[in-house]
CSV table of C-alpha atoms and ligand atoms in Angstrom, one decimal:
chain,number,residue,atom,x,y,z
L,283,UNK,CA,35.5,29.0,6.1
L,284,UNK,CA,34.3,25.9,4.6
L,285,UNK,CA,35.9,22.7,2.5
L,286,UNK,CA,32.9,21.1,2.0
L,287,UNK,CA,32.9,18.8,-1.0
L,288,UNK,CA,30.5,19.2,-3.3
L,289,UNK,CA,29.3,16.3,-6.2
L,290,UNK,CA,26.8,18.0,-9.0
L,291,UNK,CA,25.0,14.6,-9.1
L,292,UNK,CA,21.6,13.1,-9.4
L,293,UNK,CA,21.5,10.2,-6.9
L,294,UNK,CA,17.7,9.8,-8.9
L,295,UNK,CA,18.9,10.5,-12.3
L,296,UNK,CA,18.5,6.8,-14.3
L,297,UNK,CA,22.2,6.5,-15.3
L,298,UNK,CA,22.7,6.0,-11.4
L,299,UNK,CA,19.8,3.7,-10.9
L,300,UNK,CA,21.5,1.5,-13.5
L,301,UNK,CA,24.5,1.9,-11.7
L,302,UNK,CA,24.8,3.4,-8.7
L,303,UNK,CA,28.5,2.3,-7.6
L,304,UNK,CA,30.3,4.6,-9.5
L,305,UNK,CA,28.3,7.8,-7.4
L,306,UNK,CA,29.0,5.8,-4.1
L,307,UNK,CA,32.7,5.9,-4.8
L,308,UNK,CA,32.9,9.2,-5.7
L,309,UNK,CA,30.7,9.9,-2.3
L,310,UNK,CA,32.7,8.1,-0.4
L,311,UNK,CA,35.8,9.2,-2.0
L,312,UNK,CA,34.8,13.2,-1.7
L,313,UNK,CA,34.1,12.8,2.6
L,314,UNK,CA,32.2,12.4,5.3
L,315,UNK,CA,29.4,14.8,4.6
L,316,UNK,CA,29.0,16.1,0.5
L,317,UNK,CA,26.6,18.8,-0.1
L,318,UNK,CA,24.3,17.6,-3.2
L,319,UNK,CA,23.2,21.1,-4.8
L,320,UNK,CA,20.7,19.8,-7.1
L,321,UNK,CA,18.1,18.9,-4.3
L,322,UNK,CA,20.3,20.8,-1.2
L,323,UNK,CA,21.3,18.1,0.6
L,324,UNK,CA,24.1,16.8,2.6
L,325,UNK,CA,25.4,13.4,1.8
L,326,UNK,CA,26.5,10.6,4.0
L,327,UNK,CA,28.4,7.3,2.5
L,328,UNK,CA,30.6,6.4,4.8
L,329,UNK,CA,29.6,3.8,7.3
L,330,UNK,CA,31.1,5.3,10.3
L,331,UNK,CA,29.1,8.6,9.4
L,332,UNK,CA,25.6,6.4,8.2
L,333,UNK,CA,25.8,4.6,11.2
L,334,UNK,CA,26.1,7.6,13.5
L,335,UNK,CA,23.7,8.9,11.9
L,336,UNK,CA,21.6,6.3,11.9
L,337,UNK,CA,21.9,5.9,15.9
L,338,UNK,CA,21.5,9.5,16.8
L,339,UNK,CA,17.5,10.0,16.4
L,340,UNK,CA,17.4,13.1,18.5
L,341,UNK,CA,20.2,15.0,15.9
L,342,UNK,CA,18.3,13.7,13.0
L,343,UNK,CA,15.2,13.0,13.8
L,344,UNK,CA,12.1,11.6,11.0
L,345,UNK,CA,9.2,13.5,11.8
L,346,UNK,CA,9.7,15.7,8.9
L,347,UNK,CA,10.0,12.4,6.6
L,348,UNK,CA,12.7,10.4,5.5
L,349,UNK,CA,12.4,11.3,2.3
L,350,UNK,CA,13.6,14.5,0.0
L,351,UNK,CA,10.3,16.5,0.8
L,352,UNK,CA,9.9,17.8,4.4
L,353,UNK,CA,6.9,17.6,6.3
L,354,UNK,CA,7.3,20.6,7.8
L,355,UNK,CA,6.9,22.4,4.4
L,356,UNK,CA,5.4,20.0,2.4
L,357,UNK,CA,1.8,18.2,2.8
L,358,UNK,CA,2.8,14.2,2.6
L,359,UNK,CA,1.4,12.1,0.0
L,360,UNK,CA,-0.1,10.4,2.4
L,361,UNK,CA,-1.1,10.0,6.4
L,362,UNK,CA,2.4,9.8,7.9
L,363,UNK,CA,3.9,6.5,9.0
L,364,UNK,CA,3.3,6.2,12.7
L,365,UNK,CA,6.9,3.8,12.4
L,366,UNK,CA,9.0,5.0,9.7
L,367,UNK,CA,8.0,8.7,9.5
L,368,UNK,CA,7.5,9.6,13.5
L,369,UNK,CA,9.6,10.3,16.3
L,370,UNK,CA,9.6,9.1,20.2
L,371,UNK,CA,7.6,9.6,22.1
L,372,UNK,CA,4.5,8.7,19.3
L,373,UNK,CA,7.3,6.4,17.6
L,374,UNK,CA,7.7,4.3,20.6
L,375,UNK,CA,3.9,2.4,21.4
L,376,UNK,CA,3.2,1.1,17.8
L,377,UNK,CA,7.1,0.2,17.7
L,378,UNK,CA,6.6,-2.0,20.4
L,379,UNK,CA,3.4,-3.8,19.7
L,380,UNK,CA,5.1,-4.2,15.8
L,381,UNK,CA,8.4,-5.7,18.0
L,382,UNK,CA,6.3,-8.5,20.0
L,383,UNK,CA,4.1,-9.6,16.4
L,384,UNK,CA,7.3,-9.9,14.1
L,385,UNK,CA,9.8,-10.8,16.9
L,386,UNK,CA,12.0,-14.6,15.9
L,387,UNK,CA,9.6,-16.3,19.1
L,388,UNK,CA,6.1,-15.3,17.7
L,389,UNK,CA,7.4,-16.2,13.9
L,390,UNK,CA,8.4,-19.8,15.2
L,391,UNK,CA,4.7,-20.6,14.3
L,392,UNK,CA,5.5,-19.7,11.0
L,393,UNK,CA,8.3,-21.9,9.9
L,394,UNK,CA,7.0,-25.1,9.6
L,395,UNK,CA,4.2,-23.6,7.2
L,396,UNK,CA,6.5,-21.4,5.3
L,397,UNK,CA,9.7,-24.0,4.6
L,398,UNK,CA,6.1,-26.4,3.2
L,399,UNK,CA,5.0,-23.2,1.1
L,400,UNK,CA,8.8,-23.0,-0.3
L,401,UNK,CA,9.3,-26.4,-1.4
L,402,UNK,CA,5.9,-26.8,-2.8
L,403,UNK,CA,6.8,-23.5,-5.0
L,404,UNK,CA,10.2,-24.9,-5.4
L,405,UNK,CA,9.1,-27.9,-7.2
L,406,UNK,CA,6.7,-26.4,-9.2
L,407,UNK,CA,9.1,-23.9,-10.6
L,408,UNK,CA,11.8,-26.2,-11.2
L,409,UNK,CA,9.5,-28.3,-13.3
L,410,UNK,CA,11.2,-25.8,-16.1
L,411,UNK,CA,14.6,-25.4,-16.1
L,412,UNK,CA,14.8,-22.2,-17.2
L,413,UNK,CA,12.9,-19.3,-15.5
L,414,UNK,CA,12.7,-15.8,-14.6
L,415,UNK,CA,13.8,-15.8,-10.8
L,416,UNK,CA,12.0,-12.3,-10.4
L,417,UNK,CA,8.7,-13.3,-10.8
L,418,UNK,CA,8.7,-17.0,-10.2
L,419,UNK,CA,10.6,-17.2,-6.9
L,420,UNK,CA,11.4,-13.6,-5.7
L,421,UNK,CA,7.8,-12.1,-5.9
L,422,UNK,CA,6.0,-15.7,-5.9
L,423,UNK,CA,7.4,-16.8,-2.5
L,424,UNK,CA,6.7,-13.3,-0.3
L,425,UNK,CA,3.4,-12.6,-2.0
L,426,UNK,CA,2.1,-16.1,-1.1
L,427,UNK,CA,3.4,-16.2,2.4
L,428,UNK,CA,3.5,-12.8,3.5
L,429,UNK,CA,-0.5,-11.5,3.0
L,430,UNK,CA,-1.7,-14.7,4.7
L,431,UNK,CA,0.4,-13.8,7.4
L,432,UNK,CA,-1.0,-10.1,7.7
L,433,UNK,CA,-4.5,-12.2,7.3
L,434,UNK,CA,-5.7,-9.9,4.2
L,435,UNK,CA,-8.3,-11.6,1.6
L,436,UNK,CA,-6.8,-12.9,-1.6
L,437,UNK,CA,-8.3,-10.2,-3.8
L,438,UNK,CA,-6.1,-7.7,-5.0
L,439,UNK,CA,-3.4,-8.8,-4.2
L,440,UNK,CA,-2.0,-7.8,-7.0
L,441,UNK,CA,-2.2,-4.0,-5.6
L,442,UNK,CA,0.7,-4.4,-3.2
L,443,UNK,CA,4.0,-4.5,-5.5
L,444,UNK,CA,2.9,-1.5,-7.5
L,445,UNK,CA,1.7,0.4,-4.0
L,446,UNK,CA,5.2,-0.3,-2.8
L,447,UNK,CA,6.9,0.6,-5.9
L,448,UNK,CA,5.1,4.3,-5.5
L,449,UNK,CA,5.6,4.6,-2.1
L,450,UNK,CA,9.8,4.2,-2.4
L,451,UNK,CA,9.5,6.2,-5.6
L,452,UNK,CA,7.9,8.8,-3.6
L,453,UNK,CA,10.7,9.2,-1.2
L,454,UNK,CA,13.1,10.7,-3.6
L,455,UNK,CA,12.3,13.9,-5.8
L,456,UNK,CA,9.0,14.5,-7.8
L,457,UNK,CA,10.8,13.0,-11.0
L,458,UNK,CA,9.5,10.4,-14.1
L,459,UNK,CA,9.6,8.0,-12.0
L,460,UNK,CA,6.5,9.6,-9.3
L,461,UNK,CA,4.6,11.1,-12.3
L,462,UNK,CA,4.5,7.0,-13.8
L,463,UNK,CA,2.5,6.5,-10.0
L,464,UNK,CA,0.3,9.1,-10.1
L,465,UNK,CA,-2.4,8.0,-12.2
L,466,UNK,CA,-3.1,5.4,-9.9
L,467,UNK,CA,-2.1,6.4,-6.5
L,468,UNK,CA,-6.0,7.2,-4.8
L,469,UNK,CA,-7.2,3.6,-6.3
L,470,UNK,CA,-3.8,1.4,-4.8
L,471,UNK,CA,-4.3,3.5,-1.7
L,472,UNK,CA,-8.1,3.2,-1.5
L,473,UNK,CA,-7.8,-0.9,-1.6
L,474,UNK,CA,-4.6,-0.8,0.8
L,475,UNK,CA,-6.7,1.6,3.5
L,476,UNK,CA,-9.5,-0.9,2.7
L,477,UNK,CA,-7.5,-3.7,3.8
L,478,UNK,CA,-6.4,-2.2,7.4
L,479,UNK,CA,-9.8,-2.4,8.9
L,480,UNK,CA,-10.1,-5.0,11.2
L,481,UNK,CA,-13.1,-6.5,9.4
L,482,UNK,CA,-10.8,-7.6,6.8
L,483,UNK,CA,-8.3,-9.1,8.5
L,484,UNK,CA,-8.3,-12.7,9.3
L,485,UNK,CA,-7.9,-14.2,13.0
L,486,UNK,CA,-4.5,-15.0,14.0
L,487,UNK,CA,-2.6,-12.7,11.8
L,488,UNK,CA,-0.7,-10.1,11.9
L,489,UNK,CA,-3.2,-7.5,11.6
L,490,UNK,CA,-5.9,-8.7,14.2
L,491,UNK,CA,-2.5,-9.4,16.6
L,492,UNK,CA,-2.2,-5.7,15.7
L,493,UNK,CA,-6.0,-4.9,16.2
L,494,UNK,CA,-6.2,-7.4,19.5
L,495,UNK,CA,-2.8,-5.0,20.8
L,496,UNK,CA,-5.7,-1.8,20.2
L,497,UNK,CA,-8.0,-3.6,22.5
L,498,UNK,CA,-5.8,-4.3,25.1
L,499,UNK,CA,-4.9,0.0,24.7
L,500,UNK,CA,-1.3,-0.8,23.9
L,501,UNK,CA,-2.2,1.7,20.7
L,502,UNK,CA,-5.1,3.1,19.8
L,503,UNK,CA,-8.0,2.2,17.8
L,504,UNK,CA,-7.3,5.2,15.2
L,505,UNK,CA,-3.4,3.6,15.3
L,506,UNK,CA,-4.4,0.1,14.7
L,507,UNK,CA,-5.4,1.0,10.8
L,508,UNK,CA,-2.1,2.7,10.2
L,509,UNK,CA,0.3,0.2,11.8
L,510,UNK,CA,-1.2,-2.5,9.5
L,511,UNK,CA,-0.9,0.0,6.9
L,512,UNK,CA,3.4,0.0,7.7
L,513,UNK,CA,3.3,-3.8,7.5
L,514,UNK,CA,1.9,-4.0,3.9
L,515,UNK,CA,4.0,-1.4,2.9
L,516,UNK,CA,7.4,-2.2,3.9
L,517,UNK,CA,6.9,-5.6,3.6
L,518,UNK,CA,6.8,-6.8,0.3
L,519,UNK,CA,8.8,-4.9,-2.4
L,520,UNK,CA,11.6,-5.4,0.1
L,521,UNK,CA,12.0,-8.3,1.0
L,522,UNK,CA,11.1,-9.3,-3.0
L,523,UNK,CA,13.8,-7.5,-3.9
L,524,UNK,CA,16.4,-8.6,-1.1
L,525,UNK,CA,15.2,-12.8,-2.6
L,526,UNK,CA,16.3,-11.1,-6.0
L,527,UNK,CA,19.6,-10.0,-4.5
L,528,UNK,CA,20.2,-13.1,-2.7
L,529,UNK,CA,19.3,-15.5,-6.2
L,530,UNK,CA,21.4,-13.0,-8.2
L,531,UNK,CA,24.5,-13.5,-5.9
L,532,UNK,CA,24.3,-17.4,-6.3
L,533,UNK,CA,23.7,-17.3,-9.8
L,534,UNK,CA,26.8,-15.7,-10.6
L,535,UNK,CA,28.9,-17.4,-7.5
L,536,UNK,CA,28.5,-20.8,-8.2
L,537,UNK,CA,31.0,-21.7,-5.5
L,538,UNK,CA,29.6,-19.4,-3.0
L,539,UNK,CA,26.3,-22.0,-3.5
L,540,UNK,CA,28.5,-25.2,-3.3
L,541,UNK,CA,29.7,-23.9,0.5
L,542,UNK,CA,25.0,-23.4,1.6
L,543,UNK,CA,24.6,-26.9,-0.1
L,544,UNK,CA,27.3,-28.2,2.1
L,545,UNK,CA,26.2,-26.2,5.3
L,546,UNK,CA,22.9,-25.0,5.2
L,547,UNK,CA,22.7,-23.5,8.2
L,548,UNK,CA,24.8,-20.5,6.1
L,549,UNK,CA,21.3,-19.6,4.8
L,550,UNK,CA,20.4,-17.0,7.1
L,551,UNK,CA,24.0,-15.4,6.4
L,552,UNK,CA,24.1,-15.5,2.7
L,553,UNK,CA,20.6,-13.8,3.0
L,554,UNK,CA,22.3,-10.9,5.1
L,555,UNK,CA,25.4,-10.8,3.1
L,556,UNK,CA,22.8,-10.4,-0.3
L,557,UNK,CA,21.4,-7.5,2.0
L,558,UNK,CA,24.6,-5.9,2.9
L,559,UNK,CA,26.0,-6.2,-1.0
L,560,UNK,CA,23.3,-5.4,-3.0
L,561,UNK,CA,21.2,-2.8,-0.2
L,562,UNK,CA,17.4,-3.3,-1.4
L,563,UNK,CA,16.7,-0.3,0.5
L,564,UNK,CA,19.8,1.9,-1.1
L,565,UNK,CA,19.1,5.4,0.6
L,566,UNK,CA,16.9,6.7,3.2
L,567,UNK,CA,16.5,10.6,4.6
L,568,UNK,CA,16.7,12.7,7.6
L,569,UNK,CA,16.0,16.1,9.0
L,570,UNK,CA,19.0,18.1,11.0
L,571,UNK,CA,17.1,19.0,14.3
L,572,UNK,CA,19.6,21.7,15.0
L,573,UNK,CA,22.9,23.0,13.4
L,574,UNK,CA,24.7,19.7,14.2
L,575,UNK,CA,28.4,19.0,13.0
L,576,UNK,CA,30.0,15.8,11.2
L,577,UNK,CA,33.5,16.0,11.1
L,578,UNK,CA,34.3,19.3,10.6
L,579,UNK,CA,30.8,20.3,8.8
L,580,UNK,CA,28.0,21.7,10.0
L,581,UNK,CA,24.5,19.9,8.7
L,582,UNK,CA,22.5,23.4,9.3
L,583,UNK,CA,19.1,23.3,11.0
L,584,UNK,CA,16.3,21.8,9.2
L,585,UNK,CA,18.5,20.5,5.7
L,586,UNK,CA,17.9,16.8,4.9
L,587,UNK,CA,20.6,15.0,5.2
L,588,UNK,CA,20.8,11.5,2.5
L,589,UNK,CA,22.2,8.6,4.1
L,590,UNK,CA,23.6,6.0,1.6
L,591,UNK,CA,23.1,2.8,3.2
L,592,UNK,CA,24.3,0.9,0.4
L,593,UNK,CA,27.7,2.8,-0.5
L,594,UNK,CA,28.1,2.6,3.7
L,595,UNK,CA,27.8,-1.4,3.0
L,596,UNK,CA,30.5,-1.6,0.8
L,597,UNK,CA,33.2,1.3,2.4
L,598,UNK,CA,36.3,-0.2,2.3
L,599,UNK,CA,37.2,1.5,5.2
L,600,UNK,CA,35.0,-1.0,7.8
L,601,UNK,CA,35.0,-4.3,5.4
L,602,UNK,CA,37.3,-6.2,3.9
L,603,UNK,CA,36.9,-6.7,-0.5
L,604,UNK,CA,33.6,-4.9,0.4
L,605,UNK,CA,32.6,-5.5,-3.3
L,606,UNK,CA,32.9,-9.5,-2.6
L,607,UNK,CA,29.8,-11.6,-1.9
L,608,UNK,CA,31.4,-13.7,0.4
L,609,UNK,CA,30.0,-16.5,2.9
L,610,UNK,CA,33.0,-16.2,5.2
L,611,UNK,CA,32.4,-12.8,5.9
L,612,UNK,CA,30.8,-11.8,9.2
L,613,UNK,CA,28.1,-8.9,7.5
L,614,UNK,CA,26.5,-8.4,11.0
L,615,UNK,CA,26.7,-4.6,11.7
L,616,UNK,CA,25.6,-3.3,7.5
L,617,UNK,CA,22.9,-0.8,7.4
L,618,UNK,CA,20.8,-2.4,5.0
L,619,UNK,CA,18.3,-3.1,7.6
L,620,UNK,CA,19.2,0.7,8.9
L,621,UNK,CA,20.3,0.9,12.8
L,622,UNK,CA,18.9,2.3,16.1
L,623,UNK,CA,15.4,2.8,17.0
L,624,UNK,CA,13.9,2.9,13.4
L,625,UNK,CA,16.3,-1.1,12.6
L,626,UNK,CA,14.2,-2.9,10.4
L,627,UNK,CA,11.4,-4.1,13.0
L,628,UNK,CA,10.4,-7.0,10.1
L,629,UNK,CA,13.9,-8.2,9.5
L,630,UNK,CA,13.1,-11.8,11.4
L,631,UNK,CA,10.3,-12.1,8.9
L,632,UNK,CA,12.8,-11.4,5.8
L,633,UNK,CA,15.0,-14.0,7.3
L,634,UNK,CA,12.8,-16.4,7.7
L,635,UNK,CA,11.2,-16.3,4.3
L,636,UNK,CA,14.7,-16.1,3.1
L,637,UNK,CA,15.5,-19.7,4.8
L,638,UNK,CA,12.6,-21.1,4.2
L,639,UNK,CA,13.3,-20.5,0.1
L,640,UNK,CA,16.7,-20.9,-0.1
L,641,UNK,CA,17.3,-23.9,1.7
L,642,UNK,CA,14.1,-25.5,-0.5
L,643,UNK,CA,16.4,-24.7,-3.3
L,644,UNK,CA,19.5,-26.2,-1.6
L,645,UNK,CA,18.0,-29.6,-1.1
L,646,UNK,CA,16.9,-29.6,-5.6
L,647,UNK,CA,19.7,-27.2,-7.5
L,648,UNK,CA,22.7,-28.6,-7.6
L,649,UNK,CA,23.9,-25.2,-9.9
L,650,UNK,CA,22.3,-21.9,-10.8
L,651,UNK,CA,23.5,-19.7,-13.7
L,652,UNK,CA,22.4,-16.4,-15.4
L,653,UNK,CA,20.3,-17.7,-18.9
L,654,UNK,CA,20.2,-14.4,-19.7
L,655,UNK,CA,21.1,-10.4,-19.2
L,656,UNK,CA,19.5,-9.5,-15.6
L,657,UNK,CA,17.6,-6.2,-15.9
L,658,UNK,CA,17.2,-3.7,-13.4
L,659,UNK,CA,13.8,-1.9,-12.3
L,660,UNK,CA,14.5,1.7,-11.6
L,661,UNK,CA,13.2,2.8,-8.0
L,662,UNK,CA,14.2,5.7,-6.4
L,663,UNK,CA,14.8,4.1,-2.8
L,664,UNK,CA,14.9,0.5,-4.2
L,665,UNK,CA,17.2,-1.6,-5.6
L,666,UNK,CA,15.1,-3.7,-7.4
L,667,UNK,CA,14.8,-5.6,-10.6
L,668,UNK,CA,13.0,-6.1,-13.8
L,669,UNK,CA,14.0,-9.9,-14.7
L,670,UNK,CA,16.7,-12.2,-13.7
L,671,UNK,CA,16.9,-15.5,-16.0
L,672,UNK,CA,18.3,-18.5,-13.9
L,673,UNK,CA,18.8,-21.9,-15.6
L,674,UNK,CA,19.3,-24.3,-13.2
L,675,UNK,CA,21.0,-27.9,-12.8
L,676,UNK,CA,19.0,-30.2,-10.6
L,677,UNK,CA,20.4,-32.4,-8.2
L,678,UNK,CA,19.7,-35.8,-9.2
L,679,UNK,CA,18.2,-37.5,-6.3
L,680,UNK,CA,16.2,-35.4,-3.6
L,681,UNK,CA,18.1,-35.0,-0.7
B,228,OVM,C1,5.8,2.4,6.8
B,228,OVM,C2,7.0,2.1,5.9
B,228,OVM,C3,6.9,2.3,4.6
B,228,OVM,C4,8.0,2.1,3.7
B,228,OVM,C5,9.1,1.6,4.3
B,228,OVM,C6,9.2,1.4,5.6
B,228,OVM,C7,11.4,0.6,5.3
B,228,OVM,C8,8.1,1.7,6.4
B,228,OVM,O1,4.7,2.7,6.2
B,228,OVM,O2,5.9,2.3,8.0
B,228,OVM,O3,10.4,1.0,6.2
């Protein structure tokens, strides 16, 4: 006898991309688990559920890949993720060495050089007064900071937004938005290989920290490639796309910016309350170990289970006007950076690039609006954007 509920949706389907919040009330509406016939999947909104979830790696583990196609049954696009896509105990050495390198004590070095790198961007951007905040500020400020910080060479660069773009495409189903990748998935992953040898990468970053670790035997030297690998890409198109969120919720909450010009120290919570409203990283999978029940389902053995971390971020049943960006609100405890032993292990360096931007901007714009219709970029894991056109009113004398 069963009552699960049942939603003949496509969470990959481009009216849902657009707009995604009508599915997550219906999701979270329907129950704790909904069974999603289209792919065969079992559904998790609410954040009690997504959480649990989340925490209980041995239920649901992601050694079969946290996307729609499973491992077990399917040959992976590419190498697996020793991080993302692996399971203790081979989860747990490159976890650690990845915890020490992008921990908050080894990115205080980083700070000074990265709030220097925002205002210098800041000012040159500002120069106009209307710009797209996509490009100029949300992709400008990681892909200057963040691959010297790995320590990869300047030259192609350019590779690493459309790599990332594929890869989180790649985690839902094989739909138009894969087949756009595939023509140029064995070039973007020849140069991104190329770039985790340790020839490449330069001393003192990330990637020889990572190297140095393999030398030391706290990984291996056949891991050292791939962990660098995780680091370019999970570190780009995200955080990109959580600036985007946090420069979209200013521009159209003028007052909620009045409150980080007054008290700057709010930036590291607007940042996390952009993250919490807007979920850059809206949906990730796992793989039922065993028969394991949720609520009064049973997730059979070996069905992938799709955990909305983005309708779980807004259920109304663990936060208050969910659908509010809000600087009062406390956001710790959202799932935007996931939870448990796969949490975001380069969330300090998200903050910090965050901080370092938006209080650049604090000290200049005095007011941010929309110049223009914001346009979304269709992902299938991200919730990204196309263009966001900010005018801006400068403050007149530099603080
Ligand atoms: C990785 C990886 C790739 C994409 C996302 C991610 C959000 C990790 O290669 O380890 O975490």
């Amino acid at each position: 006898m069963t009552t699960l509920p049942v939603l003949d949706a496509d969470p990959f389907a481009h009216d849902v991309l657009e707009d995604p919040v009508p599915l997550h009330t219906a999701l979270l509406a329907a129950g704790p688990v909904v069974h999603l016939p289209r792919y065969d999947v079992y559904a998790l909104a609410r954040h009690e559920h997504v959480h649990a979830a989340l925490a209980d790696w041995q239920s649901f583990p992601s050694g079969a890949g946290v996307g729609l196609s499973n491992f077990r049954h399917e040959k992976p696009w590419r190498p697996p993720s020793l991080l993302l896509e692996a399971d203790p105990p081979r989860h747990d050495a490159p976890r650690a060495v990845l915890t020490r390198i992008l921990g908050p004590r080894a990115l205080r070095r980083l700070r000074e050089r990265w709030s220097a790198e925002a205002e210098d961007l800041v000012e040159k951007v500002l120069a106009e007064h209307e710009f797209d905040a996509v490009t100029s500020l949300a992709e400008a400020f990681p892909l200057r900071v963040f691959p010297d910080a790995v320590g990869i060479p300047r030259e192609g660069r350019e590779n690493l937004l459309p790599y990332g773009d594929h890869l989180f495409n790649a985690f839902g189903p094989a739909n138009d938005l894969v087949a756009k990748g595939d023509p140029r998935v064995s070039e973007l992953t020849a140069w991104v290989d190329a770039q985790c040898r340790r020839e490449v990468l330069a001393d003192g970053g990330f990637g020889a920290q990572i190297w140095a670790a393999a030398d030391r035997g706290d990984i291996t030297c056949e891991q050292a490639p791939l962990v660098v690998r995780s680091l370019l890409s999970a570190g780009v198109d995200t955080t990109v796309h959580g600036l985007a969120a946090v420069l979209y919720a200013f521009a159209t909450h003028p007052e909620q910016w009045r409150r980080l010009r007054e008290d700057p120290g709010l930036a590291r919570v607007a940042f996390d309350e952009a993250v919490r409203w807007q979920s850059p990283v809206q949906t990730f999978f796992r793989t039922a170990d065993r028969d394991v029940p949720i609520g009064n389902e049973i997730i059979p053995e070996g069905k992938k289970i799709l955990m909305f971390l983005a309708a779980a971020n807004r259920d109304p049943r663990r936060w208050d006007d969910p659908d509010a960006f809000d600087l009062s609100r406390d956001p710790s405890g959202h799932v935007g950076f996931g939870m448990g032993i796969h949490q975001c292990v380069g969330q300090h360096v998200a903050r910090l690039e965050a901080e370092a931007l938006l209080i650049a901007l604090a000290r200049r714009v005095d007011r941010f609006e929309l110049a223009g219709t914001p346009r979304r970029h269709h992902n299938n894991t991200l919730r990204a954007w196309e263009s966001l056109p900010i005018r801006v009113h400068l403050e007149q004398r530099i603080r």
